[in-house]
CSV table of C-alpha atoms and ligand atoms in Angstrom, one decimal:
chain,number,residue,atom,x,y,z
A,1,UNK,CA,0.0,0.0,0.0
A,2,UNK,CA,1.5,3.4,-0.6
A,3,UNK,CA,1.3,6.1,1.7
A,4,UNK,CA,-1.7,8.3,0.1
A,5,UNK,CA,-3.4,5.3,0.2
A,6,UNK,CA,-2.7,4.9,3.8
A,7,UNK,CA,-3.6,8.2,4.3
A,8,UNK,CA,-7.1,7.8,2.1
A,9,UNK,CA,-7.8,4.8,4.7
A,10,UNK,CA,-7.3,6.3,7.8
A,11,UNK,CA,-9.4,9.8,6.8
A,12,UNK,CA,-12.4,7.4,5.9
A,13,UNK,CA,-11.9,5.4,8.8
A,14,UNK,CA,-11.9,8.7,11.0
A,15,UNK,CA,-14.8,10.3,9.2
A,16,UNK,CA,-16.5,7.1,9.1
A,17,UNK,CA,-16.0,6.9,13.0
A,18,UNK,CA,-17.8,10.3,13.7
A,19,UNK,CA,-20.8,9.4,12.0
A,20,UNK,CA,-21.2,5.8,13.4
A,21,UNK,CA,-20.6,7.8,16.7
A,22,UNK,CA,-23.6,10.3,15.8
A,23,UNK,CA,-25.6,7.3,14.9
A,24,UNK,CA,-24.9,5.6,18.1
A,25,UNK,CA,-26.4,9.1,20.0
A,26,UNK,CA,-29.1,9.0,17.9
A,27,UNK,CA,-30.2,5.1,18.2
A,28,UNK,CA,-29.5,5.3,21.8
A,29,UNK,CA,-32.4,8.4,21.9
A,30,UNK,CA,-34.4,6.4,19.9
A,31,UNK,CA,-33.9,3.3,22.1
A,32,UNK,CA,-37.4,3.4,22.9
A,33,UNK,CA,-39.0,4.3,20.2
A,34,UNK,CA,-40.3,1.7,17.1
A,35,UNK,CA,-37.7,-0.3,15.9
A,36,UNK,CA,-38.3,1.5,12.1
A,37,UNK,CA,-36.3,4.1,14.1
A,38,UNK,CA,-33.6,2.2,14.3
A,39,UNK,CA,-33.2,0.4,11.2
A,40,UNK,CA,-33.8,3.7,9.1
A,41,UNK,CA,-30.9,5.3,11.4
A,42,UNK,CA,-28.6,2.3,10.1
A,43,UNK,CA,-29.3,3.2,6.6
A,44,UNK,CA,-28.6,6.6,7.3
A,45,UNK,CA,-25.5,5.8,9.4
A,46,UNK,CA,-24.0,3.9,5.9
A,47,UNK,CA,-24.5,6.9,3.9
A,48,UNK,CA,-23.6,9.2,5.8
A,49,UNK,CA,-20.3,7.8,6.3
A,50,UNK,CA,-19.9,7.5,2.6
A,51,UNK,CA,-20.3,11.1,2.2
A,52,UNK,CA,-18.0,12.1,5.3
A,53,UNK,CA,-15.5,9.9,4.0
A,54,UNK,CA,-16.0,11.6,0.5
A,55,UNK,CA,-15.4,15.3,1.7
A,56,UNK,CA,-12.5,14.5,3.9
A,57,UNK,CA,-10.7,13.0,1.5
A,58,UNK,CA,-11.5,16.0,-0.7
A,59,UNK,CA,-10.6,18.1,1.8
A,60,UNK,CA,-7.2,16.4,1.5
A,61,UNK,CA,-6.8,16.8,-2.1
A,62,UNK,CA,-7.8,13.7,-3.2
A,63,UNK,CA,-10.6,14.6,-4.9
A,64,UNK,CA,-11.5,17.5,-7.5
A,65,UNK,CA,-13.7,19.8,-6.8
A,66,UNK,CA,-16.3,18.7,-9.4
A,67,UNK,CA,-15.7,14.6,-8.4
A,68,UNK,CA,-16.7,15.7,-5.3
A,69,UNK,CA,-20.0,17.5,-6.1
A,70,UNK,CA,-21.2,14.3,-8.4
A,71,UNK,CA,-20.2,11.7,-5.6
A,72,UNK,CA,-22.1,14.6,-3.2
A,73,UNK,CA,-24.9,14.2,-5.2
A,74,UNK,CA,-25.1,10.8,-6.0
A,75,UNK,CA,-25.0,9.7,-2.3
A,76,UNK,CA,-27.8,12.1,-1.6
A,77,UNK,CA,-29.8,10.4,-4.4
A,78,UNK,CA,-28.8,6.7,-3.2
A,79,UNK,CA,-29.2,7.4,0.5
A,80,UNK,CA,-32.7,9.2,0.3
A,81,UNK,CA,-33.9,5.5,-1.8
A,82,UNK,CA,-31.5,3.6,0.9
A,83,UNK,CA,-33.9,5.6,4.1
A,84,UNK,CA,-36.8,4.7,2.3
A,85,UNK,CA,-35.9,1.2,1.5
A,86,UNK,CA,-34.9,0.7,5.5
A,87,UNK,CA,-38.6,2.3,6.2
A,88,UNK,CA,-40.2,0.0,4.5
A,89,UNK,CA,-38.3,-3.1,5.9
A,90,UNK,CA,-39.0,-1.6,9.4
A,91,UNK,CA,-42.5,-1.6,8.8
A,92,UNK,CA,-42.7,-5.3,8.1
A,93,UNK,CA,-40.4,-6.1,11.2
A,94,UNK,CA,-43.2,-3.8,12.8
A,95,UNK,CA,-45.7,-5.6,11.7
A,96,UNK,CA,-44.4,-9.0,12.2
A,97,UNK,CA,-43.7,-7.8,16.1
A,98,UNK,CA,-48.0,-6.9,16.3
A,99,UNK,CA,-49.1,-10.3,15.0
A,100,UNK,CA,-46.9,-11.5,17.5
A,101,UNK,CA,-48.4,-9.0,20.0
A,102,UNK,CA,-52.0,-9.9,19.0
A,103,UNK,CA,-51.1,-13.7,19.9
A,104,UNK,CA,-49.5,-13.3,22.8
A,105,UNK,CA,-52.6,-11.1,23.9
A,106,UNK,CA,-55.0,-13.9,22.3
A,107,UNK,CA,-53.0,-16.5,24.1
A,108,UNK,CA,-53.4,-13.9,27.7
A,109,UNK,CA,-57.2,-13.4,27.2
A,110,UNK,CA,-58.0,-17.2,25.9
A,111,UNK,CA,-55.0,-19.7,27.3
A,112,UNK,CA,-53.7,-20.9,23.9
A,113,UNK,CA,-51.4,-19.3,21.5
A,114,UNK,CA,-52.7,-19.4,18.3
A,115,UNK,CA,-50.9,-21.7,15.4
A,116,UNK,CA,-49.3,-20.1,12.0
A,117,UNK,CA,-48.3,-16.5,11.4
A,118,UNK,CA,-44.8,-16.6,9.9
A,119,UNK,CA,-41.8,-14.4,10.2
A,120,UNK,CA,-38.0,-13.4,10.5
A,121,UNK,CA,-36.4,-16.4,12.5
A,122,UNK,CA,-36.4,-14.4,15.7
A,123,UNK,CA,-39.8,-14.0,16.1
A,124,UNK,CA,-40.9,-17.8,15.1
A,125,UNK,CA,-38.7,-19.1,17.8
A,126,UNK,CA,-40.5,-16.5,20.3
A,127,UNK,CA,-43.5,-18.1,18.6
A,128,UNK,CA,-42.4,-21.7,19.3
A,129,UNK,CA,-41.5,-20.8,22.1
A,130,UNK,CA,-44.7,-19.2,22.9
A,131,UNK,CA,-46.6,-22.0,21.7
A,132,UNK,CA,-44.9,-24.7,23.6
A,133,UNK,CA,-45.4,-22.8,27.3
A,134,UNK,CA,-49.4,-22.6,25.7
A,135,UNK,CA,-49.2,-26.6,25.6
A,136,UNK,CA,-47.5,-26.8,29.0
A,137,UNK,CA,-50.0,-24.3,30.7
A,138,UNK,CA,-53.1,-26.3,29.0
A,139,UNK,CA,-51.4,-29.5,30.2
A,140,UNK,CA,-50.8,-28.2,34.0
A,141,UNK,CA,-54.6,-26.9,34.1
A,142,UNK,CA,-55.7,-29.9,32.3
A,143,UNK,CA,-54.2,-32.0,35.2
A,144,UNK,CA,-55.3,-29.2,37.6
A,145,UNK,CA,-59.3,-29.8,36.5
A,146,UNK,CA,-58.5,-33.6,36.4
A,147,UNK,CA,-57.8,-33.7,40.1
A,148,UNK,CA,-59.6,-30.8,41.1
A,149,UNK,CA,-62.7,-33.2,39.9
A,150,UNK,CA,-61.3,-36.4,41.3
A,151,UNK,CA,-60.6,-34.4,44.9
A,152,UNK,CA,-64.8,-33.6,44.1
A,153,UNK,CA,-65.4,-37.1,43.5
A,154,UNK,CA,-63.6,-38.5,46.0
A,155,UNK,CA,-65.4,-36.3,48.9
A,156,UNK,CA,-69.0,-36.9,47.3
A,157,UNK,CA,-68.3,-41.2,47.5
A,158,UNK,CA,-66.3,-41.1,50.8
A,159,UNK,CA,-69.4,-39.1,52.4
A,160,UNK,CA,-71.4,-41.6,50.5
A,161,UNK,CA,-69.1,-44.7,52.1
A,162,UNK,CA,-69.5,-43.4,55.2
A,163,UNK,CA,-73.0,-42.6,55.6
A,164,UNK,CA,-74.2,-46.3,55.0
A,165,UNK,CA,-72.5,-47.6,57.8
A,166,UNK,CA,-72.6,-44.9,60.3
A,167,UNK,CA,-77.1,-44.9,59.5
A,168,UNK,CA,-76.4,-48.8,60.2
A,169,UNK,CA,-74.9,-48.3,63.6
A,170,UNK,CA,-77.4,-45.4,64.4
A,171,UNK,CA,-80.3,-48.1,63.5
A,172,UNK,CA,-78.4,-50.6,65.6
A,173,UNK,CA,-77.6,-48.4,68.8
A,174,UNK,CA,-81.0,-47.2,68.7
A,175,UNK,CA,-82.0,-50.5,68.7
A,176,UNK,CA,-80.1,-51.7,71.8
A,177,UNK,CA,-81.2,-48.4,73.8
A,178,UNK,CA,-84.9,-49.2,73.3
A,179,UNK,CA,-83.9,-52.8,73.9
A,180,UNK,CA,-85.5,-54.2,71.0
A,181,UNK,CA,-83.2,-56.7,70.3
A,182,UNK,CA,-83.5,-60.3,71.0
A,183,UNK,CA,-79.6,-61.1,70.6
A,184,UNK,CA,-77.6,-58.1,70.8
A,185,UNK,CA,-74.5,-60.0,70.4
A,186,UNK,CA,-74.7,-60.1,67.1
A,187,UNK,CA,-75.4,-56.8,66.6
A,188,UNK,CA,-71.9,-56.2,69.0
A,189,UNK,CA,-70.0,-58.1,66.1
A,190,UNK,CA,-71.7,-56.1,63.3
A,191,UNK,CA,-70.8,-53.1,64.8
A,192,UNK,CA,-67.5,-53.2,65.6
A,193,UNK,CA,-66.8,-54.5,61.7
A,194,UNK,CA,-68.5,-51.7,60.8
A,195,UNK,CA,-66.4,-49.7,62.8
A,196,UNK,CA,-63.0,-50.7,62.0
A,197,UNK,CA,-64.0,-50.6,58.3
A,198,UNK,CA,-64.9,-47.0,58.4
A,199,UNK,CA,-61.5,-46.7,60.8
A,200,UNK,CA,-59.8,-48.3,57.5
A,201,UNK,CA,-60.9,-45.9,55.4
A,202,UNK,CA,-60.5,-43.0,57.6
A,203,UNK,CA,-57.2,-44.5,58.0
A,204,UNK,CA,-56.4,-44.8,54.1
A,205,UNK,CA,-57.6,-41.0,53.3
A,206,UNK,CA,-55.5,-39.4,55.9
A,207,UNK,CA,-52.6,-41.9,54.1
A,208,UNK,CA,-53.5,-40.4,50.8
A,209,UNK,CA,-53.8,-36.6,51.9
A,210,UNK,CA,-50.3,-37.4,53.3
A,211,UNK,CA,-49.2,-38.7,50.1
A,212,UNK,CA,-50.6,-35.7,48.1
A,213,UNK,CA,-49.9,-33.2,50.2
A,214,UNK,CA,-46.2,-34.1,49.8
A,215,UNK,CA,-45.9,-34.3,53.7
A,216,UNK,CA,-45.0,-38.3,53.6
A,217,UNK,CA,-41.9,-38.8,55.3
A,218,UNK,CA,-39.8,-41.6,54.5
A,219,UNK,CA,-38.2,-43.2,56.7
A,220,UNK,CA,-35.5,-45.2,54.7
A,221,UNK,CA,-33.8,-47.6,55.3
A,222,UNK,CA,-31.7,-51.0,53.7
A,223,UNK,CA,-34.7,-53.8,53.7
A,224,UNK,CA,-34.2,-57.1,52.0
A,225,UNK,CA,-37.5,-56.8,49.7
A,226,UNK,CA,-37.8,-60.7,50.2
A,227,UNK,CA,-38.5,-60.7,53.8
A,228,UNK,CA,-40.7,-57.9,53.1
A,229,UNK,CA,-42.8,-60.2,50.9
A,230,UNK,CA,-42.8,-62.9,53.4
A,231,UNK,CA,-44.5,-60.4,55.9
A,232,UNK,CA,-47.0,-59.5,53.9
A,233,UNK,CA,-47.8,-63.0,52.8
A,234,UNK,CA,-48.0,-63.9,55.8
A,235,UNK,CA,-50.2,-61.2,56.8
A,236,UNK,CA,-52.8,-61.6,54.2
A,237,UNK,CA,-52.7,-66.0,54.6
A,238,UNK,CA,-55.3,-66.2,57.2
A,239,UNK,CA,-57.7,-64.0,54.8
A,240,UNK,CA,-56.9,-66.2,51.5
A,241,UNK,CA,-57.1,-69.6,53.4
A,242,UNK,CA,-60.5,-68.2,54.6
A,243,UNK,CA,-61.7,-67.4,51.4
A,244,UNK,CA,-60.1,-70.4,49.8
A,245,UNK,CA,-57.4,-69.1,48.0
A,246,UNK,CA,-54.0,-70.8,47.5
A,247,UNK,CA,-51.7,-67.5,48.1
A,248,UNK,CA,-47.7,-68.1,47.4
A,249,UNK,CA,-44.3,-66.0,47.5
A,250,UNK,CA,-41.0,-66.7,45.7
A,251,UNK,CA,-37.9,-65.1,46.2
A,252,UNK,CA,-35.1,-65.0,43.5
A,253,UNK,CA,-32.3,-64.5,45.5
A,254,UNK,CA,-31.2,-61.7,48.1
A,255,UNK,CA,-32.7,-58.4,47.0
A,256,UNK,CA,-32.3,-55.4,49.1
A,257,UNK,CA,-33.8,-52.0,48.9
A,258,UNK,CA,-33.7,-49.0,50.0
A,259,UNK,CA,-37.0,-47.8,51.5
A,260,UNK,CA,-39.3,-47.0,54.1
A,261,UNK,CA,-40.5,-50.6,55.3
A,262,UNK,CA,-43.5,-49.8,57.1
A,263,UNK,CA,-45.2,-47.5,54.0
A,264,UNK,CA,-43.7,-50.3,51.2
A,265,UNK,CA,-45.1,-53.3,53.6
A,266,UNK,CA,-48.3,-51.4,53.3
A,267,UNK,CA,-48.3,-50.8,49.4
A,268,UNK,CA,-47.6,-54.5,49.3
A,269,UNK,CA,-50.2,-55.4,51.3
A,270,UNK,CA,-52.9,-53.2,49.7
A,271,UNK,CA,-51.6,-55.1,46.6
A,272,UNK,CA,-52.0,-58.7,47.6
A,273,UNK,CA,-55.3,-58.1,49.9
A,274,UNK,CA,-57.1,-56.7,46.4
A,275,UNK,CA,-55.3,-59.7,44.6
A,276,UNK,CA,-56.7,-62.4,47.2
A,277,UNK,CA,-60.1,-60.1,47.3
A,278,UNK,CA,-60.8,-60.5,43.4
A,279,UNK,CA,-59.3,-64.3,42.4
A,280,UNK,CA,-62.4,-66.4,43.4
A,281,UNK,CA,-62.2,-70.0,45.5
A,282,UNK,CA,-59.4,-72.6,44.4
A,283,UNK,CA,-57.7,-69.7,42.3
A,284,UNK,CA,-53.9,-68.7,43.2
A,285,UNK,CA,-52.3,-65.8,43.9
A,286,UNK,CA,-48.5,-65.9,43.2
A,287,UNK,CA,-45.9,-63.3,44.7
A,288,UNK,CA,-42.3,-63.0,42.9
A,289,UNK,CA,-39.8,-60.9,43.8
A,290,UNK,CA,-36.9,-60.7,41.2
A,291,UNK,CA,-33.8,-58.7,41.2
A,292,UNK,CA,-33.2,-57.0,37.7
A,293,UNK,CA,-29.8,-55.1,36.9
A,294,UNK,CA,-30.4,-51.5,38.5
A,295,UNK,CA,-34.0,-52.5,39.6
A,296,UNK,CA,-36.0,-54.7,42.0
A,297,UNK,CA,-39.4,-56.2,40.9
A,298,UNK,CA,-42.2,-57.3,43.0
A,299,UNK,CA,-45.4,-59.1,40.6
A,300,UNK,CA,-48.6,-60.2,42.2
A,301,UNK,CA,-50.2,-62.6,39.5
A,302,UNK,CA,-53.8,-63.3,40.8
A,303,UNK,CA,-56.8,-65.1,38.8
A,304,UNK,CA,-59.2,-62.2,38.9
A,305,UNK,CA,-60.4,-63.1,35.0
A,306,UNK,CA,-58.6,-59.6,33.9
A,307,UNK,CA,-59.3,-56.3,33.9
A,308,UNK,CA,-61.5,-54.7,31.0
A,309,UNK,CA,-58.9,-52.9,29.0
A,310,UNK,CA,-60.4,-49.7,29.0
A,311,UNK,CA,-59.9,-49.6,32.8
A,312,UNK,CA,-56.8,-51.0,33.2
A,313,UNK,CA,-55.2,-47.2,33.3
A,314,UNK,CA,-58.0,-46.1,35.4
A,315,UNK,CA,-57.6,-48.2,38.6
A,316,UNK,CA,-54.8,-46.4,39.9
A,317,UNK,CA,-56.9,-43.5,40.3
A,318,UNK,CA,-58.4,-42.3,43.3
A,319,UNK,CA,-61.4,-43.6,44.5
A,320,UNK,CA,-61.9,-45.9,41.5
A,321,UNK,CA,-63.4,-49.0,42.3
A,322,UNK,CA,-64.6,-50.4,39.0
A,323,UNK,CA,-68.2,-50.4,37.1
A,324,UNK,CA,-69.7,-52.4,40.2
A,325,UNK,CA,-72.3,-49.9,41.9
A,326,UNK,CA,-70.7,-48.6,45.1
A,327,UNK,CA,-72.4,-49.9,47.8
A,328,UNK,CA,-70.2,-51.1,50.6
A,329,UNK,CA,-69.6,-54.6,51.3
A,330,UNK,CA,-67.8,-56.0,54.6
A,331,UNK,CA,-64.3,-56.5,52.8
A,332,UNK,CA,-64.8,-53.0,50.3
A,333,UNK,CA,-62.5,-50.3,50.5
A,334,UNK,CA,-63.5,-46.8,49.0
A,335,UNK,CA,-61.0,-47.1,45.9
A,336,UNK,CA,-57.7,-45.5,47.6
A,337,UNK,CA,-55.8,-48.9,48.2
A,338,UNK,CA,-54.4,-48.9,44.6
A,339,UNK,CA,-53.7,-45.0,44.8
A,340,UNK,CA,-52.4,-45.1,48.1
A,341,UNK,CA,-49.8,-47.7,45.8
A,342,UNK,CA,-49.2,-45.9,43.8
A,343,UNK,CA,-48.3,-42.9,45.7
A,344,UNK,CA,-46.4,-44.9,48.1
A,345,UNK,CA,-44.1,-46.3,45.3
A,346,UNK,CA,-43.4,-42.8,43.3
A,347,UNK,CA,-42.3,-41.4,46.6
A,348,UNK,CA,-39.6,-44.3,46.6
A,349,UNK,CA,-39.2,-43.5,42.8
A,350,UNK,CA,-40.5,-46.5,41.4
A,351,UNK,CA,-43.0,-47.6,39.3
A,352,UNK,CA,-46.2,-49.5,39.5
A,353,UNK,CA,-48.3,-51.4,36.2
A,354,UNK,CA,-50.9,-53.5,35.8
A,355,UNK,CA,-51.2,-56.0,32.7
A,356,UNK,CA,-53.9,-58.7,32.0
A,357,UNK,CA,-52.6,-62.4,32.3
A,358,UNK,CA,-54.5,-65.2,30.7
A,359,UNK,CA,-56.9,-65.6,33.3
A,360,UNK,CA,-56.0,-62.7,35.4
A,361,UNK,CA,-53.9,-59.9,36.3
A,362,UNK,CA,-50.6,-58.7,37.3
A,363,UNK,CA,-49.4,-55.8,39.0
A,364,UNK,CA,-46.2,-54.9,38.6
A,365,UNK,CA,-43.8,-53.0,41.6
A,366,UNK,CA,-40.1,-51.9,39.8
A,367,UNK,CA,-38.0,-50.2,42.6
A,368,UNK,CA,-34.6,-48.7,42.3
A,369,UNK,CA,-32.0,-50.8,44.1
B,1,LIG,N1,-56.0,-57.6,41.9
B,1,LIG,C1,-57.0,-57.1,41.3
B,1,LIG,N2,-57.7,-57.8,40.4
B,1,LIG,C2,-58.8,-57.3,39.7
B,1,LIG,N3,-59.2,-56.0,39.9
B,1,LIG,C3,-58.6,-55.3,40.8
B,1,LIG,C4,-57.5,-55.8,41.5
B,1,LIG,N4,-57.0,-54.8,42.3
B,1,LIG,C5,-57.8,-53.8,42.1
B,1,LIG,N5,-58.8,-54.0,41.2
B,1,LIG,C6,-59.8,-53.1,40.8
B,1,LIG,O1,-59.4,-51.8,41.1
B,1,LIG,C7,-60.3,-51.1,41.9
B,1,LIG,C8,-59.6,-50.2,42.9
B,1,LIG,O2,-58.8,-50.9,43.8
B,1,LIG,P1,-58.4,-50.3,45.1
B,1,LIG,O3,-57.8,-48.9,44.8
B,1,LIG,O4,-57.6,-51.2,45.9
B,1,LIG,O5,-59.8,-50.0,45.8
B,1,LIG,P2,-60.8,-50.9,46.7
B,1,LIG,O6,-60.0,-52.1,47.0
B,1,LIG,O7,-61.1,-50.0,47.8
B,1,LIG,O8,-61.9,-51.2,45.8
B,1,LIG,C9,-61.1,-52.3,42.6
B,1,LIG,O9,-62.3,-51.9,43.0
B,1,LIG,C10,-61.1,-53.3,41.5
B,1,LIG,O10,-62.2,-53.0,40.6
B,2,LIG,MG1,-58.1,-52.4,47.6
């Protein structure tokens, strides 16, 4: 490079400088104003540097006098189309920005962000974005109605569960104050079932607001999952031999978990009383516990006939109990066993399933080990 080239450089870079400097004043005044502002200040900015550069290199004697007026002019001409050009862009981004503004206001006033309108890539990912955080919020409220009408539910059919038996030992007390009854023993038996069912249940909603209220505090511990088993087998015998049900346990080696034992001995139990409860006379209920590579497994295989399939992802919920009408039976919980379950074994982050087996079902406990 020779030196009046140099020189040519560095008076364009200088000139140059000012008028980016200018333009940074005047988009910094404008910082709040549309962003047409800004974009027409740009075009004006590249111009205008043009033309400084132009007369301080004239000033240097680089250019004639007459050069100078036609470059003057021409830059004038090109600048005032180059203004108007970055106008017109402006507008568009403008108008890109308010059909983005009238979604986001759609998506305030009605909870969903509407689909399509297309633009620069900026504003599609705020879209996407946009339109994603729409999905999760109708998600979240989606759940939120879901359990806001099982919570509903749930009161109306415990209120339900409880006022059978509760009118039953009113009749019955009644009964035995006006001494009207020729054998009140009987009545003494029927009465304290009915009380330690309605105990039960009281027992298992307290369990449930515990587990939903996210004030269930685990105890854990190391707990060979096979004993466990054992326990509850053991626990529920007297009720299958009584009902004539041949109820088993196998254990595939030592597995050992960590968890609360009292709250996973009372999952498992729910589990295998409901198994024993639905496999009729001279069926079998089978208990395997098997350790997998990062997992233990716990399957109650029971000869309940199946499940309809359209239920199977129902009976988890709370206070499902099936099509059968709900009228309360001596052995009949109020539908919270398998949600109590459930709960119990998320809290020790596992996993619970139920699948239909030939002639009956399985329910499925995966824990991590
Ligand atoms: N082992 C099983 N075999 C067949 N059906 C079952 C079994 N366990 C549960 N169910 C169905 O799921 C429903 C909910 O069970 P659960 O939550 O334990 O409530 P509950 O025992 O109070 O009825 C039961 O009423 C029954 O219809
Ligand atoms: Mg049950």
């Amino acid at each position: 490079m020779t030196s009046d080239q140099l020189l040519i450089v560095a008076i364009s870079f200088g000139c140059s400088a000012v008028v980016c400097l200018v333009g940074a004043g005047l988009v910094w005044v404008l910082r709040r104003r549309s962003l047409r502002w800004g974009i027409a200040v740009v075009a004006l900015v590249a111009v205008g540097s043009f033309v400084a550069a132009l007369m301080g290199t004239a000033r240097a004697m680089f250019l004639s006098a007459h050069d100078l007026q036609v470059a003057v002019w021409v830059s004038v001409v090109a600048g005032t189309v180059s203004v108007l050009f970055a106008l017109v862009v402006g507008q568009l981004v403008v108008r890109w920005s308010r059909v983005l503004r009238d979604a986001a206001r759609e998506f305030g006033t009605r909870g969903s962000f509407p689909a399509g309108a297309r633009g620069p890539a900026e504003f599609d990912e705020l879209a996407a974005e946009l339109r994603r955080t729409s999905e999760r919020l109708n998600e979240a409220q989606g759940r939120e109605r879901q359990l806001e009408t099982s919570r509903r539910e749930l009161v109306a059919w415990v209120s339900h569960d409880l006022r059978t038996p509760l009118a039953g030992l009113r009749a019955m007390t009644e009964a035995l104050e006006d001494e009207m009854v020729a054998e009140p023993a009987t009545y003494y038996t029927q009465m304290r079932s009915e009380v330690t069912r309605m105990t039960r249940m009281v027992d298992d909603l307290f369990e449930l607001s515990r587990i939903h209220s996210g004030t269930l505090q685990l105890s854990l511990q190391e707990v060979s999952l096979g004993d466990l088993v054992s326990e509850t087998v053991a626990g529920a015998s007297p009720v299958a031999r009584e009902r004539g049900v041949r109820l088993g346990g196998r254990a595939e080696g030592e597995t050992l978990v960590t968890a609360d034992p009292a709250e996973l001995s009372r999952a498992l139990s729910n589990l295998v009383t409901n198994a024993v409860r639905h496999t009729p006379a001279d069926g079998e209920v089978v208990v395997r516990v098997r350790a997998g590579e990062s997992t233990a497994e716990v399957s109650i295989d029971d000869e309940c006939g199946g499940i309809p399939t359209q239920d199977l992802a129902r009976v988890f919920d709370v206070a499902w109990r099936g099509n059968h009408a709900r009228t309360p039976t001596a052995d009949s919980g109020a539908g919270l066993g398998l949600a109590i379950v459930r709960g119990i074994v998320e809290a020790h982050r596992g996993t619970v399933s139920v699948t239909n087996l030939s002639d009956g079902c399985r329910f499925l406990v995966t824990l991590p080990v």
